[in-house]
Coordinates of C-alpha atoms in Angstrom, one line a residue:
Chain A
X87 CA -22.9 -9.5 -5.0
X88 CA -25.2 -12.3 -4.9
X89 CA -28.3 -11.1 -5.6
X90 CA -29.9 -14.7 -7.3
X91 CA -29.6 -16.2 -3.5
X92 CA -32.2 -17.9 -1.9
X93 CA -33.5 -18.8 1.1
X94 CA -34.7 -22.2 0.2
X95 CA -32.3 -23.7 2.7
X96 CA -29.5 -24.0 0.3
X97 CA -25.9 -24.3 1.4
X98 CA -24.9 -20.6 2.1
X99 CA -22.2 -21.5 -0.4
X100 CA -22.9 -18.6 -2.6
X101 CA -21.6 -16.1 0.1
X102 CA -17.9 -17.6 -0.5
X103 CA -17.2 -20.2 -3.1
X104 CA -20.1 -21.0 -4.9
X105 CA -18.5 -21.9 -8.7
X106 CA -20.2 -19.7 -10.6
X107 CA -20.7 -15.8 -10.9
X108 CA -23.9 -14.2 -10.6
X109 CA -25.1 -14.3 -14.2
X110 CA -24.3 -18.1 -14.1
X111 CA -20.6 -17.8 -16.0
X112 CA -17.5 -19.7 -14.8
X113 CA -15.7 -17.5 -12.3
X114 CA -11.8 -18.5 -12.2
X115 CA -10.2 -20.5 -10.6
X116 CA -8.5 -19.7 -6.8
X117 CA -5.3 -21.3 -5.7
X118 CA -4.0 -20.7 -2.4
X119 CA -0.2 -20.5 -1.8
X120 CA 0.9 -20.7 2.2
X121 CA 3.6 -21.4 3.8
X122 CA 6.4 -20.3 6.3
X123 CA 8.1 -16.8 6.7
X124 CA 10.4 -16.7 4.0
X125 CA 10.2 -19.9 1.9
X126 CA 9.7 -18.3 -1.2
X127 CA 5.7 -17.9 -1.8
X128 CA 5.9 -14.4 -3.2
X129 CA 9.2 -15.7 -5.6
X130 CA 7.1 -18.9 -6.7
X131 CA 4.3 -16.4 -7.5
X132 CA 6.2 -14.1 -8.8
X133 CA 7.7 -17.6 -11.0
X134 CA 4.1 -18.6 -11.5
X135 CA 3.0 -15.5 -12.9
X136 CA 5.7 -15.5 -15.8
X137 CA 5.7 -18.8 -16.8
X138 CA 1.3 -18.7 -17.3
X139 CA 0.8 -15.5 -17.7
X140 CA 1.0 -16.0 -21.9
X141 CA -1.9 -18.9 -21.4
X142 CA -4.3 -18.1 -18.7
X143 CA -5.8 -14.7 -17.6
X144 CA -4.2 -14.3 -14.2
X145 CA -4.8 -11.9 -10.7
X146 CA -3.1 -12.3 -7.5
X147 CA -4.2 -11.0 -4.1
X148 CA -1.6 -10.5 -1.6
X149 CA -2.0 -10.8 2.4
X150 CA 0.9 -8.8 3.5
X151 CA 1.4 -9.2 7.4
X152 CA 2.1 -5.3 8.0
X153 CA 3.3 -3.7 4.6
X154 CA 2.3 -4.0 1.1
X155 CA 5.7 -5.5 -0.2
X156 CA 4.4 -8.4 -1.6
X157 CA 2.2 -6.6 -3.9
X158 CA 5.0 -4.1 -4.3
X159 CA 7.4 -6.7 -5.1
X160 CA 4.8 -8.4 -7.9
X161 CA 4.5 -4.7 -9.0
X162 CA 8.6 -3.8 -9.1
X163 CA 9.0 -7.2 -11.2
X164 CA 6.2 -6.2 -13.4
X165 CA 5.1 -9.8 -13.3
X166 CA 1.4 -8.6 -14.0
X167 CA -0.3 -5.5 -15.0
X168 CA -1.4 -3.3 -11.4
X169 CA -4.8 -3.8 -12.1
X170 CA -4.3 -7.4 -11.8
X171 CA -2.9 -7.2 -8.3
X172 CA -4.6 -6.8 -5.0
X173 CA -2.8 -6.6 -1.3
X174 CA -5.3 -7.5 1.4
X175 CA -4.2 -6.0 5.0
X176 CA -4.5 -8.8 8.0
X177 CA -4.4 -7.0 11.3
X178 CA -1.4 -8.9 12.4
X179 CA -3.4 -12.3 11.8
X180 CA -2.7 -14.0 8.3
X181 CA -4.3 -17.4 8.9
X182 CA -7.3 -15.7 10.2
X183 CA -7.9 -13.6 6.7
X184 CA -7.1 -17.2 5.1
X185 CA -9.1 -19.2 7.3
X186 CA -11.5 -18.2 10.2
X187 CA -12.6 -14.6 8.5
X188 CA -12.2 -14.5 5.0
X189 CA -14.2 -11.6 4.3
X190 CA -11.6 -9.5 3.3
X191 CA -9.9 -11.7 0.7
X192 CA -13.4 -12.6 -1.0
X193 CA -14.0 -9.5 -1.1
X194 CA -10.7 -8.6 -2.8
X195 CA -10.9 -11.6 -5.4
X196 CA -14.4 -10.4 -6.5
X197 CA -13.0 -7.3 -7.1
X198 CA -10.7 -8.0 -9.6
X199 CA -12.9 -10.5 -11.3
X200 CA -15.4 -7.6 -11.5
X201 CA -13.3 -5.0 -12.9
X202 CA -11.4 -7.5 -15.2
X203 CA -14.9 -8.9 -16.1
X204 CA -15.5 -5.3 -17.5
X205 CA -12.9 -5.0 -19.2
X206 CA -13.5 -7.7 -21.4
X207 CA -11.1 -9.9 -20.3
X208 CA -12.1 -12.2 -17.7
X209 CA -10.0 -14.2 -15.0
X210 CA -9.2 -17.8 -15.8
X211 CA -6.9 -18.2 -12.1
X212 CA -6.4 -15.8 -9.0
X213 CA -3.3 -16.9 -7.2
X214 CA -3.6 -16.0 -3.4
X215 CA -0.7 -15.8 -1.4
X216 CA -1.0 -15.6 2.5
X217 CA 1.4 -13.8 4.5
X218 CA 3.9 -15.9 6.0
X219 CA 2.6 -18.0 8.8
X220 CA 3.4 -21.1 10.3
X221 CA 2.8 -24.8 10.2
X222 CA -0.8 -25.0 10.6
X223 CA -1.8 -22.0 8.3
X224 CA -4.5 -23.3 5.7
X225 CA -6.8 -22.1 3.4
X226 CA -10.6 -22.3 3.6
X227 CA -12.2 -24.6 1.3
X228 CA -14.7 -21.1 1.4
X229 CA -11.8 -18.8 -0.1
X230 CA -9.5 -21.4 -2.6
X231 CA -10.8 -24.4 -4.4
X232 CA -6.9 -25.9 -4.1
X233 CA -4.2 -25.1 -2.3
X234 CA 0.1 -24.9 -2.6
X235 CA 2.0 -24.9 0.9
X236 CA 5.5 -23.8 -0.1
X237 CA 8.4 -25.0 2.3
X238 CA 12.1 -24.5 1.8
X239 CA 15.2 -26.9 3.0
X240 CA 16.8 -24.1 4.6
X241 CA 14.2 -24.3 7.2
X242 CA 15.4 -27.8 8.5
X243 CA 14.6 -31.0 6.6
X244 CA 12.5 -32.1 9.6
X245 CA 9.5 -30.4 8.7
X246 CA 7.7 -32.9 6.1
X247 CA 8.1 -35.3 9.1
X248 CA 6.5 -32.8 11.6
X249 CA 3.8 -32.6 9.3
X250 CA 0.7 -30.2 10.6
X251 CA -2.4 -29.6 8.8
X252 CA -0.3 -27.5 5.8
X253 CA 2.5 -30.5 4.8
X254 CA -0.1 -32.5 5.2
X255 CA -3.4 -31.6 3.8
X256 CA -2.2 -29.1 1.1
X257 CA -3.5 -30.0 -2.4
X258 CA 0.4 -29.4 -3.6
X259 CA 3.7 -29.5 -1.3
X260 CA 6.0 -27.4 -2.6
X261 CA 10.1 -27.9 -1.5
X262 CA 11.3 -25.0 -2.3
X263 CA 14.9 -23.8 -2.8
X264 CA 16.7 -27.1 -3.5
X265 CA 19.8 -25.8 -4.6
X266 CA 20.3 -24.8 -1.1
X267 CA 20.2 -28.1 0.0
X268 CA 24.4 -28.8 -0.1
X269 CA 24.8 -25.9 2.0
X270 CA 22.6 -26.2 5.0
X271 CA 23.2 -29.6 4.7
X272 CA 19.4 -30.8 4.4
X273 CA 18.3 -34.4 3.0
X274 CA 16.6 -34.0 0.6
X275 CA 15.2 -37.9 0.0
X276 CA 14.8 -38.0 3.4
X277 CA 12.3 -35.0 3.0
X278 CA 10.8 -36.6 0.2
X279 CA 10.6 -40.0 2.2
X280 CA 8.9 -37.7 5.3
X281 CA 6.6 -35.8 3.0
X282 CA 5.4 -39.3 0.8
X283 CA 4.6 -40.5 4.8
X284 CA 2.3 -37.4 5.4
X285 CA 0.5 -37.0 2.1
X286 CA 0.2 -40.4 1.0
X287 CA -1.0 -39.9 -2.7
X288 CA -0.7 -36.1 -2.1
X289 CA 1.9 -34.8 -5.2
X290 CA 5.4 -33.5 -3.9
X291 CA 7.5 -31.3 -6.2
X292 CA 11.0 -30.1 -5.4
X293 CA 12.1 -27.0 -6.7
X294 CA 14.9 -24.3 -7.6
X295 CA 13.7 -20.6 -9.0
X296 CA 17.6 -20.4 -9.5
X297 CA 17.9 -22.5 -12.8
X298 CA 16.0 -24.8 -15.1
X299 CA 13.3 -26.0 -14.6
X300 CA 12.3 -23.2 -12.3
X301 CA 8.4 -23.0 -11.3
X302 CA 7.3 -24.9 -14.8
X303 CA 6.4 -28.2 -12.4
X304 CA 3.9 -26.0 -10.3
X305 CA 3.1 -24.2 -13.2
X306 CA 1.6 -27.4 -14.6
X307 CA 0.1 -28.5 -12.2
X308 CA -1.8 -25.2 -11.5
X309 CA -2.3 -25.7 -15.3
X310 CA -3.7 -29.1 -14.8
X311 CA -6.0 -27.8 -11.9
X312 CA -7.3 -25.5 -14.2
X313 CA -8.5 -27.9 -16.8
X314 CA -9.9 -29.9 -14.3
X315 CA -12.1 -27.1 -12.7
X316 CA -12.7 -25.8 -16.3
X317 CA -14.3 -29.5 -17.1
X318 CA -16.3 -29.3 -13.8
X319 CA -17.6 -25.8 -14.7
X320 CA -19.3 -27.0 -17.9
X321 CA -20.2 -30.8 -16.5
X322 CA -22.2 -28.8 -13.9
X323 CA -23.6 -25.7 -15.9
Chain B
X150 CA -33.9 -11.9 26.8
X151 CA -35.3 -12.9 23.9
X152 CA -32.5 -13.8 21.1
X153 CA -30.1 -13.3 23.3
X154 CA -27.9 -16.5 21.6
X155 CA -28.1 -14.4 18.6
X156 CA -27.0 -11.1 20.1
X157 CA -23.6 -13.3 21.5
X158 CA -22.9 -14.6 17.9
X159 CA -24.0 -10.9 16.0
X160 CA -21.3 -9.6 19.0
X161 CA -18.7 -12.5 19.0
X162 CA -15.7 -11.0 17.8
X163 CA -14.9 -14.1 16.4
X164 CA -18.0 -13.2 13.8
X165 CA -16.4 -13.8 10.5
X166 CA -17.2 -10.2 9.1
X167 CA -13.6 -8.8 9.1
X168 CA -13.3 -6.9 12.0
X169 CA -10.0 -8.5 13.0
X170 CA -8.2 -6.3 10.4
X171 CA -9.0 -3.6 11.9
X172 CA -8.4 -1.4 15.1
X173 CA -10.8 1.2 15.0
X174 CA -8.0 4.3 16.0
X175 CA -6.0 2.1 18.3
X176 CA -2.7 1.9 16.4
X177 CA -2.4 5.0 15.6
X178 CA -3.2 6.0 19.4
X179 CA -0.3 3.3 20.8
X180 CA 2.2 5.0 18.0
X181 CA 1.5 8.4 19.3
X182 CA 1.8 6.9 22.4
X183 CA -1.7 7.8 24.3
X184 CA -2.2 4.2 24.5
X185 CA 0.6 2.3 26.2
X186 CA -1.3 0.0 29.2
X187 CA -3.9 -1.3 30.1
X188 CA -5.4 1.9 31.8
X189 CA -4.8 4.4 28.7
X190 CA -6.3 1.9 26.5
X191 CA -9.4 1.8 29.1
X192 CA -9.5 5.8 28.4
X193 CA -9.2 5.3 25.1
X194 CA -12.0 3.0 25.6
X195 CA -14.3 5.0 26.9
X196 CA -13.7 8.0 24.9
X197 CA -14.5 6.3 21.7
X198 CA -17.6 4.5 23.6
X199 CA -19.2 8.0 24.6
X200 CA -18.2 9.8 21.2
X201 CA -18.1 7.6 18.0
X202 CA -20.1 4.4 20.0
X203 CA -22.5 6.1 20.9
X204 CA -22.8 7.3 17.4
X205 CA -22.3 3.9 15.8
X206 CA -24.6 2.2 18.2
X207 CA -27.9 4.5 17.6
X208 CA -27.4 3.8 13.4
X209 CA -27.8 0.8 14.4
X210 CA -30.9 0.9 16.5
X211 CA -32.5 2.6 13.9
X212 CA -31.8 0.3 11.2
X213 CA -32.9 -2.7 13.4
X214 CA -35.9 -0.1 14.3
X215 CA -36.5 -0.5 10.3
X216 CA -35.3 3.3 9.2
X217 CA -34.4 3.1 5.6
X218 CA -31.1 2.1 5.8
X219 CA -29.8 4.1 2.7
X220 CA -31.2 7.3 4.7
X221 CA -29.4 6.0 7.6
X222 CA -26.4 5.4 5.2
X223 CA -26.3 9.0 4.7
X224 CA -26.6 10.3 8.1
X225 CA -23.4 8.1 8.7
X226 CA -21.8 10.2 6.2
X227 CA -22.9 13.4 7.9
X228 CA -21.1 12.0 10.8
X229 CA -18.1 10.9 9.4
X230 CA -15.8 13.9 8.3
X231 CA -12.9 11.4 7.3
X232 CA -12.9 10.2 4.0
X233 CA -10.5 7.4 5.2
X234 CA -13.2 6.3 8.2
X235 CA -16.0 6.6 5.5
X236 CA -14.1 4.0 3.0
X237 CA -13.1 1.9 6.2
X238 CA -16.9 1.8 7.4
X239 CA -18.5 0.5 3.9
X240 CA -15.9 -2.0 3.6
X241 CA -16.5 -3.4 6.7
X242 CA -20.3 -2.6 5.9
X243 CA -19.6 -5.1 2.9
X244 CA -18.0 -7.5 4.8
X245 CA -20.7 -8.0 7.5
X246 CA -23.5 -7.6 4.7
X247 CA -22.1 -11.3 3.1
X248 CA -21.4 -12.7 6.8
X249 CA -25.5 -12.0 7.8
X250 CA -26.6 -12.5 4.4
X251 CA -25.1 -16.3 4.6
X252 CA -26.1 -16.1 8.4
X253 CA -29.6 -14.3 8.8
X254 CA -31.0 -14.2 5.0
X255 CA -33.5 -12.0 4.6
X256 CA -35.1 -9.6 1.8
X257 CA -34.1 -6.5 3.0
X258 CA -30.4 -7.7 3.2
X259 CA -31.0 -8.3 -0.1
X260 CA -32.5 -5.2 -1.2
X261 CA -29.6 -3.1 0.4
X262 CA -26.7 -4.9 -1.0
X263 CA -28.2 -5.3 -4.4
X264 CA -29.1 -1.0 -3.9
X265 CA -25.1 -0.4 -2.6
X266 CA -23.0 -3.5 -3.8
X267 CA -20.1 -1.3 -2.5
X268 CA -21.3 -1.4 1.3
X269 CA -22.7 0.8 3.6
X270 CA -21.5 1.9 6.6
X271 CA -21.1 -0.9 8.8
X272 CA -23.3 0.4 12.0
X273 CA -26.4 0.2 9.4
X274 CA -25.7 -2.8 7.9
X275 CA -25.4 -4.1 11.8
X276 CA -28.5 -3.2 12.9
X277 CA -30.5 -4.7 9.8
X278 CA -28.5 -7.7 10.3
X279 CA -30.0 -7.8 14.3
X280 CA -33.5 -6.9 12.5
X281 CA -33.0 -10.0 10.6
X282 CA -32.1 -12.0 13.5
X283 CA -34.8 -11.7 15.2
X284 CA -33.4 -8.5 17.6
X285 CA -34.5 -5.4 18.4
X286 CA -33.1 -1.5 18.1
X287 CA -31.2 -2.2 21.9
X288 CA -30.0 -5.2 20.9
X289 CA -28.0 -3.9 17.6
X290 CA -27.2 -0.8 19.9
X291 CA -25.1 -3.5 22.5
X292 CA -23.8 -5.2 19.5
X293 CA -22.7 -2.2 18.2
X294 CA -21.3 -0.3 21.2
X295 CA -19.6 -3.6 22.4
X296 CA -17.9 -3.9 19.1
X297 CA -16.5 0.2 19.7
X298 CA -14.9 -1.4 22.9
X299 CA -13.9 -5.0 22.1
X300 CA -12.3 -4.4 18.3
X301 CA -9.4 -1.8 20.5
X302 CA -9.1 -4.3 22.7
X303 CA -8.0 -6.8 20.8
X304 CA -6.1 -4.6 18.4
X305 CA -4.2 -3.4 21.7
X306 CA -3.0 -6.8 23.0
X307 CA -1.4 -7.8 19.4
X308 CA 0.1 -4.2 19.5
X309 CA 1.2 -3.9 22.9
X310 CA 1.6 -7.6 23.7
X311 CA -0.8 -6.2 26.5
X312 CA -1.7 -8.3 29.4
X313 CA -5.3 -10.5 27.6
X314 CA -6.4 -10.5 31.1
X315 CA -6.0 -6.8 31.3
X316 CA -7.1 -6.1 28.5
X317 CA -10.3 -7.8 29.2
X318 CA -10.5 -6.9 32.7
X319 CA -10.9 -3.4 31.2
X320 CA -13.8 -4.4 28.6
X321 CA -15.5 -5.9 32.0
X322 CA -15.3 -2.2 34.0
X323 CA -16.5 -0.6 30.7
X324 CA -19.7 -2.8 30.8
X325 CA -21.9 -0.4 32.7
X326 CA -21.1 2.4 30.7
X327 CA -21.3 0.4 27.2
X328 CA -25.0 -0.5 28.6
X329 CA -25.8 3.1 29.6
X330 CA -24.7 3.8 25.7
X331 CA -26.8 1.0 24.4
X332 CA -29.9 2.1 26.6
X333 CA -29.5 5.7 25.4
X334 CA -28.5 4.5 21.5
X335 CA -31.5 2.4 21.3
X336 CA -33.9 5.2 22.7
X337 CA -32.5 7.1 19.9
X338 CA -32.8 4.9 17.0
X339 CA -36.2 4.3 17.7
X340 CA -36.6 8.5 16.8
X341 CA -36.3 10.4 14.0
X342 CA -33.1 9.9 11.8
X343 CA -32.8 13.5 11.9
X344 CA -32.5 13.8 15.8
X345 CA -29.8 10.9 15.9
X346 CA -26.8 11.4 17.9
X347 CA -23.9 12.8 16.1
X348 CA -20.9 13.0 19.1
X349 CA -17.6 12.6 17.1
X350 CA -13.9 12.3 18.5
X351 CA -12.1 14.6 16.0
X352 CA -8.8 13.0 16.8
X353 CA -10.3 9.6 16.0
X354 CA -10.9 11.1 12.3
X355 CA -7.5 13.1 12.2
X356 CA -5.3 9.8 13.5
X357 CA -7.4 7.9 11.0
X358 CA -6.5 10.1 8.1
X359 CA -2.6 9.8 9.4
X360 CA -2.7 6.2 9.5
X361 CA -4.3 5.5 6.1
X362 CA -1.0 6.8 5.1
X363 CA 1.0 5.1 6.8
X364 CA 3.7 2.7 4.4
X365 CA 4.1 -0.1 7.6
X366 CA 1.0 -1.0 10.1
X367 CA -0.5 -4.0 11.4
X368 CA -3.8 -2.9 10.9
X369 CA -6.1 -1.6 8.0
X370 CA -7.2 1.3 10.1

């Protein structure tokens, strides 16, 4: 809890992403992933979670729509220790516990950077994965400080062009699932043509879990967004 | 009425203190199949209203009436035999303590999230968040006992794919009685903790020990 707030007329920012803990230390980094049913968020987690898992202390809360697979599927492929994951339920309404009520999810984060905290070895990234959505689900800038939006080719090469506030506004688009691309006959330059339209300077990456280079693109640049917030941390401490 | 803007937001479902998730019984009552239209969600409605609302509502009162909320905190407990509603109640307690702490700030916020950083149950944490908006013991009471109503509601058009005009239609018939509730809920709170209302629905706890079980559901509880 935040029991150094004020009532100065500060920014109630301390309620949700305020950069630092209570007693002042860094608290870790939060990276949204979102994205449509199916386009491979939990696998690129699931990815993610290997391939930095060695480097940086890692969590990952779930936001199941109406089971727990997600977090049982991170558990099954032992991709991180149980007390590392959290699965947050959403009443049938993912983008609200993302967006318009994210109680529940910063409740969840703080959670495992408490307990890890205690444990000695606190969290350098928390990985949050909404539950499958659609086109306009994005994170609040009160729940993640960046966020992924994960799309796949089989889900029609028009979408970059559609755009919507995820394709567009996402800190990273993600195309997921590449190899797929001969055989549901998507274009994939003309994605990355659609998506460069969108996002402007925005980073793109295209990628296949099924063979190399797998999720070590994202992993970077989650890597890279770490550094980044790690510098911040100590320029404004 | 005075602070009657800040009764509508403390009672807007669309408060950002995670009510959404949840369904306060009604899932579990459309899977048994008590609640399957518009007018069996209106009895379901009313029951909880007159039995765990009415409870709910006077905690609130008399935290907004300036009980000591961890005494109140306790009598919540007396009146909650389900362990799965009493973890259900201090989550959502600790959700709605950072949504009025960032809303209403105030010291005794402050004091009671720094004395139970795991939540309280939410009816007390309600009420102190009215008393720290300005309102009195009735108006946490109507925030309260319109939240008993509105969070089924809701939960029963995603579950049913329910008529929304129905289903509000029947929030609107309920309004005399969820005032009558308030009226009595406030009196209440502004008594002795001791002499608080304690109606329970039993089936409301039993369903809501069933349903923390439950491997697939849409809702936390």
């Amino acid at each position: 809890m935040h029991l150094d707030h004020s009532h100065t007329g500060h920014h109630p920012e301390r309620h949700s992403a305020s950069a630092a803990l209570p007693d002042g230390s860094r608290r870790a980094l939060r990276v949204g992933l979102g994205g449509p049913v199916g386009s491979g968020k939990t696998a690129t987690v699931a990815a993610l979670c290997r391939e930095l898992r060695d480097r940086l202390s890692l969590a990952v809360v779930t936001n199941d729509i109406y089971t727990q697979e997600d977090a049982a599927f991170l558990l099954r492929e032992a991709v991180l220790p149980p007390e590392r994951i959290a699965a947050v339920e959403t009443g049938a309404c993912p983008h609200t516990a993302i967006r318009d009520d994210i109680s529940a999810n910063l409740e969840a984060i703080e959670d495992l950077e408490t307990a890890l905290l205690a444990k000695g070895a606190p969290l350098d990234v928390v990985l949050v994965e909404s539950g499958g959505d659609n086109l306009t689900a994005t994170f609040s800038k009160g729940l993640v400080d960046a966020q992924i939006f994960v799309i796949d080719v089989a889900g029609g090469d028009d979408i970059p062009r559609k755009g919507g506030p995820g394709v567009t506004t996402a800190d990273l688009l993600v195309v997921n699932k590449t190899d797929l691309a001969p055989y549901v006959g998507s274009d994939l330059e003309g994605m990355a043509r659609d998506a460069k339209q969108q996002r402007g300077e925005l980073p793109v990456l295209f990628q296949s879990l099924r063979g190399e280079p797998g999720a070590r693109p994202v992993a970077a640049w989650v890597r890279e967004q770490f550094t980044a917030w790690t510098a911040r941390a100590v320029a404004t401490a | 009425m005075a602070g009657a803007a800040a009764l509508l937001l403390l009672a807007d479902g669309r408060f950002p203190a995670g009510g959404h998730a949840h369904s306060q019984g009604a899932e579990a009552a459309v899977k048994a199949g008590r609640v399957h239209d518009a007018a069996t969600l209106e009895e379901f409605c009313r029951g909880r209203l007159h039995t765990a609302g009415l409870t709910a509502a006077a905690l609130a009162a008399a935290a907004a009436a300036g009980h000591d909320p961890l005494a109140l905190d306790e009598a919540a407990d007396a009146r909650t035999p389900s362990p799965a509603l009493r973890r259900t109640a201090r989550k959502l307690g600790r959700q709605l303590m950072r949504a009025a702490r960032a809303t209403w700030p105030g010291p005794e916020l402050d004091e009671l999230a720094a004395a139970r950083p795991q939540g309280v149950h939410q009816p007390v944490v309600l009420g102190l968040a009215a008393r720290s908006a300005g309102l009195g013991p009735l108006e946490a009471a109507q925030a309260a006992a319109y939240d008993n109503v509105s969070g089924p509601a809701t939960a029963a058009v995603r579950l049913l794919s329910l008529d929304p005009f129905h289903a509000t239609a029947v929030l609107a018939r309920l309004t005399p009685e969820t005032d009558e509730v308030a009226r009595r809920a406030g009196t209440a709170g502004s008594g002795a903790v001791e002499d608080l209302p304690a109606a329970s629905a039993p089936l409301l706890e039993i369903t809501a020990e069933q349903h923390a079980t439950w491997p697939v559901r849409l809702f936390a509880s």
